[in-house]
Amino acid sequence: MRRSFLKNGLGFTAVLAVLVFASVVFFFRSLSAERYAQSASDAIATGKTQLFQKSVSGVLNSYQTFQGAYANDYNTAEPEQKIKIRAYLAFTRILDVVLRNDGGTVDTLTELLAQYGVTKTGDAFDGIKFDLPLNDDQKIILPAGAPSSAEALRSFFSGPFLAAVNASIADMDAAIALCPTSGEGIDREIISKTLINAGDATQPDLEMDAGDYYLFRALLKGMKTYALANAGYNSDVNIREIVAVANMEMGTEVIKRFFDRYPDFLKIRDAAGVAQLNEARLTLIGAIDDYMTASEKIRNDNVVQAGAEELFSLEPDNYDEGLLRENLVKIKTSLQGNTTADLVTDRMGTEYSVYGGTSFSTTDPSSGENGYHPELYGYTFLGKASDTATFSGAYNCYIIATKPGNMAPVDTVRGSDGAYFSTYETGGTSNPGNIGGLPNGTYALIGGYFGGGYRGFIVIRPSTPIDSLTVYLTNVAGIAREEHFNLNLFPLFGNETTAPKALRDLFPQLNEFGYPVPGTMGHGLGDDWTLGGILPDYKSQDQWIKDNHELFQPAGPVTIYDLVAASRAIDVQDSTTDDWNGISTVFTDITGEVSDPARDIQSLYLAKDATYLYLRIDTAGTIPTANIYDGLSYSVVLKKLPGDQYERPNDLKIRVYYNGSQ
């Protein structure tokens, strides 16, 4: 039978038919793959061109282009094209949910703001304006149809905005999954300089790769953390009331009324809100992980395409970024286990900032531009070193400055020729000035209080500009110092077994004038001064008062001692306080929050007779004779409000002040 089949040629024909059919299928499949690959490439090029038009319309068109590329060309695209499609789609989607205004459902930020009369004008990015609905008196006037409840805002961020962020995170998940685990490869994306700035001949191409993708996903997860945390809280307040308060510029008592009117504001909504806050915690942990990966990849990326620059770059020895990573690791551990993160806010003495500049005069050492305020005169940051610093360029002066916190911590400064410029003892002064001297016109030690902390400066003034100098800094380890801050964010989020602390409960109690009552921080938590463990460094309510004395000022109604009824009198010229014996204080303030005891108000007394109101102020320290203690000043404000409004025409106000310079 077999022989007959082959003999008749039927078997050969059948086999030939199968081979021909397979070849045709393979041929058209290849053509199809090539067509889709070319289509994906075209879509990417078109989308990039639209994106870099630097306009709202261009961004929105770019989003539509990448949406189409994902829907039609993605499955058959090459891996490197898939990475680009998903990354650009993620980025343009976020821009779309912010900028689009196409009518219909309110599902973008621009459309949401438009409901409140905030109008967007202009298309080019450098000309976009968002205008508030203001009348001729510059007061906000909401449209009649504007949503009255702030729930509309919460619903947007927990609805359309969160959905867009989640979709973009999914895009970045897919893009990152296709990236190589190490080295350069299909993750590299070049943004042509002609797209960025065609008119600038010095503009380089920009290179994106896996490090940038991780960094963007970290940003997206940060947005998601905000949206989830926002969704977990009650925000059912009347927007019109808030705008009315803003328009009237009313005082602190309005805050008290506002909180009384909305007792659930900033409290956790329900069980779903608790779950959303826990999800926000987990998302924040993911954002930290992504940033750490991004940082490692960006710092270790030493390969860049010729003619291009990295989109983001980090020097491997970047001090501030290294400290950020160190603290993020601690915050992540804290979020995972409800523990305190011991954060280092500044580390001084082990790292030096080195500056160089050319604006010094080498002939006028008294000039302010000779180093007395170095950060004010346009100096160029050159680098930093733990024990040496080398400069290049024709500079006529050099400055070596510590991190804020130490005065002149450099024991020895030695030039590249081996000669010692000078030896200094660690020390300092609170006043900027030359505290070193100029024995040969080549150096001076400058100390002062700049930017919230003490700094020490060594200014080297060669007699003629030099091209290169190496400075050796010795005895660095002996003056190292750190500033710490303890923080535990876990109580703000909670987890499956531990309920989060509501933001409302962290506030202090407010008196009838809207001022915080001293001793009541964390009032909703039983006056817990650590705010449920969020700020474990606070050991007492008094510490809150000392650290925030401008916030915790004594305020409230007072009883004025009636001298007539008590058959007493006060002599304001006898230079004694005996007349006040037996008269109680109306306010007693905590002491120690002001460094100068002579400026630290301790007690306030009031008395009146038929003609005068008498006021006595006691301070924690002795007030010196007037006109010899320049800068001594304090004030007490008293006012009488005949009605329940903030101010009325017949209000009586008294301001009592002392200023030693007058």
XYZ file of C-alpha atoms in Angstrom, residues 222-540:
319
model
C 5.484 58.297 46.633
C 2.435 59.708 44.813
C 0.510 56.545 45.616
C 1.448 56.837 49.284
C -0.027 60.336 49.344
C -3.195 59.303 47.506
C -3.797 56.332 49.832
C -3.135 58.351 52.980
C -5.482 61.052 51.690
C -8.143 58.426 50.993
C -7.970 57.123 54.548
C -9.018 60.392 56.187
C -12.307 62.191 56.608
C -12.274 65.460 54.698
C -15.981 66.292 54.676
C -15.653 70.036 55.245
C -17.341 72.878 53.407
C -15.001 74.440 50.867
C -17.029 77.657 50.807
C -16.502 78.130 54.519
C -12.763 77.670 54.108
C -12.688 80.217 51.287
C -14.783 82.646 53.332
C -12.321 82.397 56.212
C -9.408 82.970 53.827
C -11.135 86.013 52.321
C -11.819 87.577 55.721
C -8.254 86.954 56.932
C -9.642 86.136 60.345
C -7.555 85.203 63.338
C -6.704 82.045 65.178
C -10.089 81.761 66.877
C -11.533 80.675 63.518
C -9.429 77.506 63.718
C -11.152 76.645 66.980
C -14.584 77.218 65.435
C -13.623 75.195 62.382
C -12.504 72.196 64.438
C -15.603 72.427 66.617
C -17.849 72.491 63.543
C -16.116 69.490 61.959
C -15.198 67.128 64.806
C -14.351 64.269 62.394
C -12.057 66.263 60.121
C -8.622 64.578 59.810
C -9.871 61.500 61.590
C -9.660 58.069 59.959
C -12.836 57.395 58.010
C -13.547 53.741 58.739
C -12.086 50.223 58.514
C -11.436 50.775 54.823
C -9.472 53.903 55.725
C -7.358 51.908 58.163
C -6.561 49.406 55.413
C -5.663 52.217 52.996
C -3.225 53.720 55.486
C -1.544 50.339 55.938
C -1.288 49.993 52.176
C 0.245 53.473 52.098
C 2.897 52.272 54.564
C 3.756 49.255 52.409
C 3.863 51.471 49.318
C 6.239 53.889 51.033
C 8.523 50.973 51.894
C 8.455 50.006 48.206
C 9.327 53.569 47.232
C 12.367 53.467 49.526
C 13.470 50.152 48.008
C 13.165 51.572 44.501
C 15.143 54.683 45.424
C 17.934 52.594 46.925
C 18.145 50.488 43.759
C 18.007 53.580 41.567
C 20.774 55.250 43.546
C 23.040 52.220 43.302
C 22.528 51.906 39.560
C 22.970 55.620 38.877
C 26.091 55.926 41.053
C 27.711 52.872 39.457
C 26.783 53.702 35.870
C 30.094 54.691 34.330
C 29.134 54.044 30.707
C 27.312 56.595 28.599
C 26.828 56.773 24.858
C 29.197 59.144 23.058
C 27.737 62.643 22.848
C 25.187 61.998 25.596
C 24.820 62.746 29.291
C 22.975 60.720 31.900
C 19.453 61.971 32.605
C 20.266 61.758 36.324
C 23.722 61.421 37.796
C 25.083 61.025 41.312
C 28.700 61.226 42.290
C 29.766 58.070 44.155
C 31.041 60.186 47.073
C 28.071 62.566 47.252
C 27.923 63.257 50.992
C 24.331 64.473 51.242
C 22.906 61.685 49.080
C 24.861 59.108 51.056
C 23.394 60.434 54.279
C 19.921 60.330 52.717
C 20.341 56.638 51.871
C 21.573 55.919 55.361
C 18.474 57.543 56.856
C 16.075 55.905 54.391
C 17.282 52.477 55.488
C 16.480 53.405 59.081
C 13.050 54.774 58.148
C 12.237 51.576 56.249
C 13.184 49.449 59.273
C 11.040 51.691 61.459
C 8.039 51.353 59.136
C 8.407 47.578 59.117
C 8.698 47.066 62.853
C 7.277 50.091 64.686
C 10.708 51.122 65.951
C 12.493 54.436 66.311
C 14.672 55.580 63.439
C 17.808 57.304 64.725
C 18.317 59.773 61.888
C 21.529 61.714 61.391
C 20.556 65.196 60.259
C 24.136 66.393 59.885
C 27.548 64.899 60.328
C 30.229 67.483 60.931
C 33.963 67.334 61.158
C 34.470 64.200 59.084
C 33.653 65.807 55.762
C 34.744 69.209 54.543
C 33.141 71.490 52.022
C 35.760 73.185 49.899
C 35.035 76.376 48.027
C 37.084 78.523 45.706
C 36.403 81.933 44.278
C 37.914 84.841 42.422
C 36.098 87.842 43.881
C 38.555 88.524 46.701
C 40.822 91.509 46.648
C 44.392 90.598 47.546
C 45.188 94.138 48.636
C 42.256 95.128 50.848
C 41.914 92.685 53.761
C 39.196 94.811 55.365
C 36.776 94.370 52.490
C 33.630 92.364 53.196
C 34.310 90.402 50.046
C 37.502 89.056 51.537
C 35.757 86.155 53.204
C 33.619 87.514 55.972
C 30.481 86.171 54.328
C 31.786 83.615 51.814
C 28.435 82.132 50.887
C 27.133 85.525 49.772
C 29.599 86.282 47.006
C 29.115 83.701 44.302
C 31.662 81.064 45.186
C 31.956 77.888 43.194
C 31.672 74.543 44.926
C 34.764 72.590 44.018
C 34.506 69.397 46.029
C 35.176 67.962 49.465
C 37.761 65.782 51.107
C 38.325 63.960 54.371
C 41.972 64.923 54.587
C 43.095 66.568 51.351
C 41.689 68.877 48.721
C 43.317 69.726 45.408
C 42.357 72.785 43.371
C 43.044 73.585 39.760
C 42.569 76.856 37.955
C 43.878 80.390 38.251
C 42.284 81.341 41.577
C 43.628 84.083 43.782
C 42.062 82.713 46.963
C 40.797 79.495 48.454
C 38.326 78.761 51.231
C 38.053 75.587 53.279
C 34.810 75.473 55.292
C 33.353 72.873 57.619
C 29.784 71.701 57.712
C 27.608 73.894 60.007
C 28.280 73.104 63.637
C 32.020 73.560 64.139
C 34.138 76.681 64.305
C 37.552 76.408 62.680
C 38.068 72.661 63.236
C 41.197 72.588 61.078
C 44.376 72.203 63.095
C 46.823 72.402 60.228
C 46.642 73.658 56.679
C 49.668 72.802 54.554
C 50.300 73.937 51.004
C 51.381 71.695 48.141
C 54.945 72.844 48.598
C 54.970 71.372 52.099
C 54.976 74.707 53.901
C 52.564 75.154 56.780
C 50.314 78.159 56.479
C 49.261 78.166 60.123
C 48.104 76.102 63.099
C 44.792 76.886 64.775
C 43.144 75.748 67.952
C 39.519 74.595 67.665
C 37.352 77.426 68.900
C 35.081 80.142 67.662
C 33.163 83.291 68.119
C 29.539 84.271 67.607
C 30.476 87.308 65.552
C 31.764 87.124 61.973
C 35.197 88.586 61.652
C 38.870 88.058 61.128
C 40.092 86.102 64.141
C 43.345 84.825 62.722
C 45.453 87.716 61.543
C 47.503 88.243 58.403
C 51.184 87.851 59.323
C 52.340 87.615 55.727
C 49.275 88.476 53.708
C 48.611 84.904 52.626
C 45.910 83.601 54.927
C 43.243 84.496 57.464
C 40.916 82.505 59.674
C 37.319 83.642 59.395
C 34.591 82.524 61.784
C 30.929 83.351 62.003
C 27.312 82.290 62.219
C 25.947 81.502 58.767
C 22.802 79.665 57.663
C 21.736 78.409 61.081
C 25.076 77.019 62.263
C 28.641 77.937 63.087
C 31.260 77.534 60.412
C 34.994 77.963 60.291
C 36.739 79.374 57.242
C 40.343 79.492 56.222
C 40.954 82.026 53.491
C 44.242 81.681 51.660
C 45.300 84.749 49.711
C 48.412 84.116 47.628
C 50.206 87.276 46.566
C 49.708 86.180 42.942
C 47.146 83.795 41.399
C 48.248 80.167 41.308
C 47.158 77.328 39.084
C 47.170 74.459 41.548
C 47.128 73.964 45.291
C 46.764 70.934 47.545
C 45.585 71.523 51.103
C 46.054 68.862 53.795
C 43.544 68.847 56.654
C 44.799 67.060 59.763
C 43.304 65.798 63.028
C 39.917 65.382 61.380
C 38.705 62.517 63.552
C 39.189 64.486 66.746
C 36.463 66.989 65.998
C 33.770 64.797 64.409
C 30.229 65.488 65.617
C 26.766 64.353 64.581
C 23.308 65.780 65.027
C 20.553 63.217 65.538
C 16.785 63.240 65.295
C 14.610 60.316 66.334
C 11.460 59.596 64.350
C 8.949 56.762 64.067
C 6.483 57.077 61.172
C 4.827 53.725 61.812
C 2.098 55.117 64.153
C 0.840 57.330 61.311
C 0.103 54.269 59.143
C -0.425 51.252 61.396
C -0.688 47.708 60.035
C -3.041 44.730 60.099
C -2.963 44.522 63.904
C -2.106 48.064 65.051
C -4.488 50.936 64.358
C -2.913 54.169 63.064
C -2.923 57.406 65.033
C -5.268 59.941 63.471
C -3.765 63.295 62.520
C -6.556 65.072 64.403
C -5.464 63.423 67.650
C -1.942 64.837 67.357
C -3.116 68.448 67.646
C -3.074 70.330 70.950
C -6.235 71.514 72.639
C -7.266 74.996 71.514
C -8.640 77.697 73.774
C -11.529 79.919 72.758
C -9.146 82.246 70.944
C -7.725 79.420 68.844
C -4.361 79.313 70.582
C -2.861 75.969 71.661
C -3.210 75.324 75.355
C 0.239 74.705 76.879
C 0.684 71.119 78.040
C -1.794 69.573 75.587
C 0.215 68.365 72.576
C -1.266 65.065 71.392
C -4.542 66.002 73.063
C -6.536 63.301 71.290
C -4.053 60.750 72.649
C -4.428 61.850 76.258
C -1.889 64.693 75.981
C 0.831 62.324 74.822
C 3.796 64.594 74.163
C 5.488 61.942 71.979
C 2.427 61.983 69.670
C 1.916 58.261 70.037
C 5.638 57.560 69.728
C 6.125 59.489 66.479
C 8.534 61.939 68.160
C 10.155 59.953 70.972
C 12.741 62.685 71.650
C 10.098 64.797 73.366
C 10.246 63.947 77.063
C 7.705 66.407 78.435
